Amino acid sequence: MQSLENSQAKTRADESSTSTALKNSPFTYLDISLIPTNGTGKTIVFRQVKAEMADNFGHVSMQVPVGEYDMVAVASKNADVKINSVTEVVFPNKVTDMAAVCQKIK
């Protein structure tokens, strides 16, 4: 059996440091969608707001059903972002400050 630490999906922000890459960034929202790769099951949607998270903004930990997912994460400044799929993200108005990543998770 794998330890939990070895089975967790990690991003570049997950380093030995106690702070995240987003902590001191200008971004105020972090939207994450986990989309099942086989097309069955529900998409898991998660949102963080910097004002509510203080020092933990950008640190995400969640339990999800076993399976394979495409993760789409978008960090934005003052925007209500909607992740519709791996290839479609809807931004309100003219969003100029944002960063995005897409990653497969098993």
PDB file of C-alpha atoms in Angstrom:
ATOM      1  CA  MET A   1       0.000   0.000   0.000  1.00  0.00           C
ATOM      2  CA  GLN A   2       1.327   3.438  -0.937  1.00  0.00           C
ATOM      3  CA  SER A   3       1.609   6.060   1.731  1.00  0.00           C
ATOM      4  CA  LEU A   4      -0.859   8.915   1.388  1.00  0.00           C
ATOM      5  CA  GLU A   5       1.965  11.371   0.760  1.00  0.00           C
ATOM      6  CA  ASN A   6       3.222   9.393  -2.245  1.00  0.00           C
ATOM      7  CA  SER A   7      -0.243   9.050  -3.779  1.00  0.00           C
ATOM      8  CA  GLN A   8      -1.141  12.728  -3.634  1.00  0.00           C
ATOM      9  CA  ALA A   9      -0.997  14.832  -6.783  1.00  0.00           C
ATOM     10  CA  LYS A  10       1.514  17.603  -6.377  1.00  0.00           C
ATOM     11  CA  THR A  11       2.179  20.787  -8.302  1.00  0.00           C
ATOM     12  CA  ARG A  12       5.237  22.993  -8.573  1.00  0.00           C
ATOM     13  CA  ALA A  13       3.926  25.038  -5.663  1.00  0.00           C
ATOM     14  CA  ASP A  14       4.228  21.957  -3.432  1.00  0.00           C
ATOM     15  CA  GLU A  15       7.788  22.322  -2.247  1.00  0.00           C
ATOM     16  CA  SER A  16       9.295  22.065   1.210  1.00  0.00           C
ATOM     17  CA  SER A  17       8.440  25.698   1.886  1.00  0.00           C
ATOM     18  CA  THR A  18       5.451  26.407   4.124  1.00  0.00           C
ATOM     19  CA  SER A  19       4.161  29.110   1.774  1.00  0.00           C
ATOM     20  CA  THR A  20       2.573  28.681  -1.643  1.00  0.00           C
ATOM     21  CA  ALA A  21       3.384  30.365  -4.925  1.00  0.00           C
ATOM     22  CA  LEU A  22       0.059  32.208  -4.734  1.00  0.00           C
ATOM     23  CA  LYS A  23       0.459  33.589  -1.219  1.00  0.00           C
ATOM     24  CA  ASN A  24       2.282  36.760  -2.302  1.00  0.00           C
ATOM     25  CA  SER A  25       0.830  36.966  -5.807  1.00  0.00           C
ATOM     26  CA  PRO A  26      -1.626  39.600  -7.047  1.00  0.00           C
ATOM     27  CA  PHE A  27      -4.239  36.876  -7.611  1.00  0.00           C
ATOM     28  CA  THR A  28      -7.324  36.875  -5.406  1.00  0.00           C
ATOM     29  CA  TYR A  29      -9.218  33.796  -6.649  1.00  0.00           C
ATOM     30  CA  LEU A  30      -8.197  30.196  -7.275  1.00  0.00           C
ATOM     31  CA  ASP A  31     -10.652  28.018  -9.194  1.00  0.00           C
ATOM     32  CA  ILE A  32      -9.997  24.294  -9.595  1.00  0.00           C
ATOM     33  CA  SER A  33     -11.994  21.675 -11.490  1.00  0.00           C
ATOM     34  CA  LEU A  34     -11.270  17.952 -11.427  1.00  0.00           C
ATOM     35  CA  ILE A  35     -12.870  16.456 -14.526  1.00  0.00           C
ATOM     36  CA  PRO A  36     -13.145  12.630 -14.738  1.00  0.00           C
ATOM     37  CA  THR A  37     -11.153  11.493 -17.803  1.00  0.00           C
ATOM     38  CA  ASN A  38     -13.523   8.626 -18.625  1.00  0.00           C
ATOM     39  CA  GLY A  39     -16.509  10.969 -18.893  1.00  0.00           C
ATOM     40  CA  THR A  40     -18.433   9.353 -16.042  1.00  0.00           C
ATOM     41  CA  GLY A  41     -18.859  10.795 -12.598  1.00  0.00           C
ATOM     42  CA  LYS A  42     -19.250  14.349 -11.456  1.00  0.00           C
ATOM     43  CA  THR A  43     -16.801  17.159 -12.035  1.00  0.00           C
ATOM     44  CA  ILE A  44     -15.449  18.380  -8.714  1.00  0.00           C
ATOM     45  CA  VAL A  45     -15.331  22.173  -8.440  1.00  0.00           C
ATOM     46  CA  PHE A  46     -13.376  24.066  -5.806  1.00  0.00           C
ATOM     47  CA  ARG A  47     -12.842  27.790  -5.228  1.00  0.00           C
ATOM     48  CA  GLN A  48     -10.581  29.694  -2.846  1.00  0.00           C
ATOM     49  CA  VAL A  49     -10.842  33.407  -2.134  1.00  0.00           C
ATOM     50  CA  LYS A  50      -7.650  35.038  -0.883  1.00  0.00           C
ATOM     51  CA  ALA A  51      -9.442  37.312   1.600  1.00  0.00           C
ATOM     52  CA  GLU A  52     -10.952  34.244   3.315  1.00  0.00           C
ATOM     53  CA  MET A  53      -7.784  32.126   3.354  1.00  0.00           C
ATOM     54  CA  ALA A  54      -5.100  34.539   4.622  1.00  0.00           C
ATOM     55  CA  ASP A  55      -1.764  32.697   4.712  1.00  0.00           C
ATOM     56  CA  ASN A  56      -3.154  29.440   3.295  1.00  0.00           C
ATOM     57  CA  PHE A  57      -4.248  30.843  -0.078  1.00  0.00           C
ATOM     58  CA  GLY A  58      -3.150  28.416  -2.776  1.00  0.00           C
ATOM     59  CA  HIS A  59      -2.832  25.428  -0.439  1.00  0.00           C
ATOM     60  CA  VAL A  60      -5.458  22.896  -1.467  1.00  0.00           C
ATOM     61  CA  SER A  61      -6.149  19.505   0.052  1.00  0.00           C
ATOM     62  CA  MET A  62      -9.213  17.441  -0.803  1.00  0.00           C
ATOM     63  CA  GLN A  63     -10.392  13.854  -0.904  1.00  0.00           C
ATOM     64  CA  VAL A  64     -11.959  12.633  -4.131  1.00  0.00           C
ATOM     65  CA  PRO A  65     -13.215   9.271  -5.412  1.00  0.00           C
ATOM     66  CA  VAL A  66     -10.515   6.982  -6.822  1.00  0.00           C
ATOM     67  CA  GLY A  67     -10.058   7.519 -10.544  1.00  0.00           C
ATOM     68  CA  GLU A  68      -8.268   9.527 -13.188  1.00  0.00           C
ATOM     69  CA  TYR A  69      -8.942  13.230 -13.562  1.00  0.00           C
ATOM     70  CA  ASP A  70      -7.908  16.192 -15.646  1.00  0.00           C
ATOM     71  CA  MET A  71      -7.232  19.065 -13.264  1.00  0.00           C
ATOM     72  CA  VAL A  72      -7.739  22.595 -14.527  1.00  0.00           C
ATOM     73  CA  ALA A  73      -6.677  25.366 -12.156  1.00  0.00           C
ATOM     74  CA  VAL A  74      -7.012  29.084 -12.814  1.00  0.00           C
ATOM     75  CA  ALA A  75      -5.694  31.818 -10.529  1.00  0.00           C
ATOM     76  CA  SER A  76      -7.170  35.213 -11.319  1.00  0.00           C
ATOM     77  CA  LYS A  77      -7.459  38.711 -10.000  1.00  0.00           C
ATOM     78  CA  ASN A  78     -10.972  39.923  -9.225  1.00  0.00           C
ATOM     79  CA  ALA A  79     -12.678  37.564 -11.655  1.00  0.00           C
ATOM     80  CA  ASP A  80     -15.511  35.068 -11.530  1.00  0.00           C
ATOM     81  CA  VAL A  81     -13.981  32.338 -13.704  1.00  0.00           C
ATOM     82  CA  LYS A  82     -16.044  29.356 -14.854  1.00  0.00           C
ATOM     83  CA  ILE A  83     -14.195  26.205 -15.917  1.00  0.00           C
ATOM     84  CA  ASN A  84     -16.472  24.331 -18.336  1.00  0.00           C
ATOM     85  CA  SER A  85     -14.018  21.693 -19.575  1.00  0.00           C
ATOM     86  CA  VAL A  86     -10.339  20.998 -20.176  1.00  0.00           C
ATOM     87  CA  THR A  87     -10.537  23.172 -23.292  1.00  0.00           C
ATOM     88  CA  GLU A  88     -13.045  25.846 -22.226  1.00  0.00           C
ATOM     89  CA  VAL A  89     -12.779  28.459 -19.483  1.00  0.00           C
ATOM     90  CA  VAL A  90     -15.140  31.442 -19.392  1.00  0.00           C
ATOM     91  CA  PHE A  91     -13.815  34.765 -18.096  1.00  0.00           C
ATOM     92  CA  PRO A  92     -16.023  37.768 -17.308  1.00  0.00           C
ATOM     93  CA  ASN A  93     -15.290  41.073 -19.027  1.00  0.00           C
ATOM     94  CA  LYS A  94     -11.637  41.579 -19.928  1.00  0.00           C
ATOM     95  CA  VAL A  95      -9.530  39.563 -17.513  1.00  0.00           C
ATOM     96  CA  THR A  96      -5.863  40.409 -17.966  1.00  0.00           C
ATOM     97  CA  ASP A  97      -4.376  39.042 -14.741  1.00  0.00           C
ATOM     98  CA  MET A  98      -4.562  35.262 -14.614  1.00  0.00           C
ATOM     99  CA  ALA A  99      -2.506  32.076 -14.676  1.00  0.00           C
ATOM    100  CA  ALA A 100      -3.702  28.595 -15.574  1.00  0.00           C
ATOM    101  CA  VAL A 101      -2.482  25.003 -15.474  1.00  0.00           C
ATOM    102  CA  CYS A 102      -3.844  21.684 -16.701  1.00  0.00           C
ATOM    103  CA  GLN A 103      -2.549  18.402 -15.277  1.00  0.00           C
ATOM    104  CA  LYS A 104      -3.562  14.724 -15.343  1.00  0.00           C
ATOM    105  CA  ILE A 105      -4.114  13.192 -11.895  1.00  0.00           C
ATOM    106  CA  LYS A 106      -4.365   9.469 -11.117  1.00  0.00           C
TER     107      LYS A 106
END
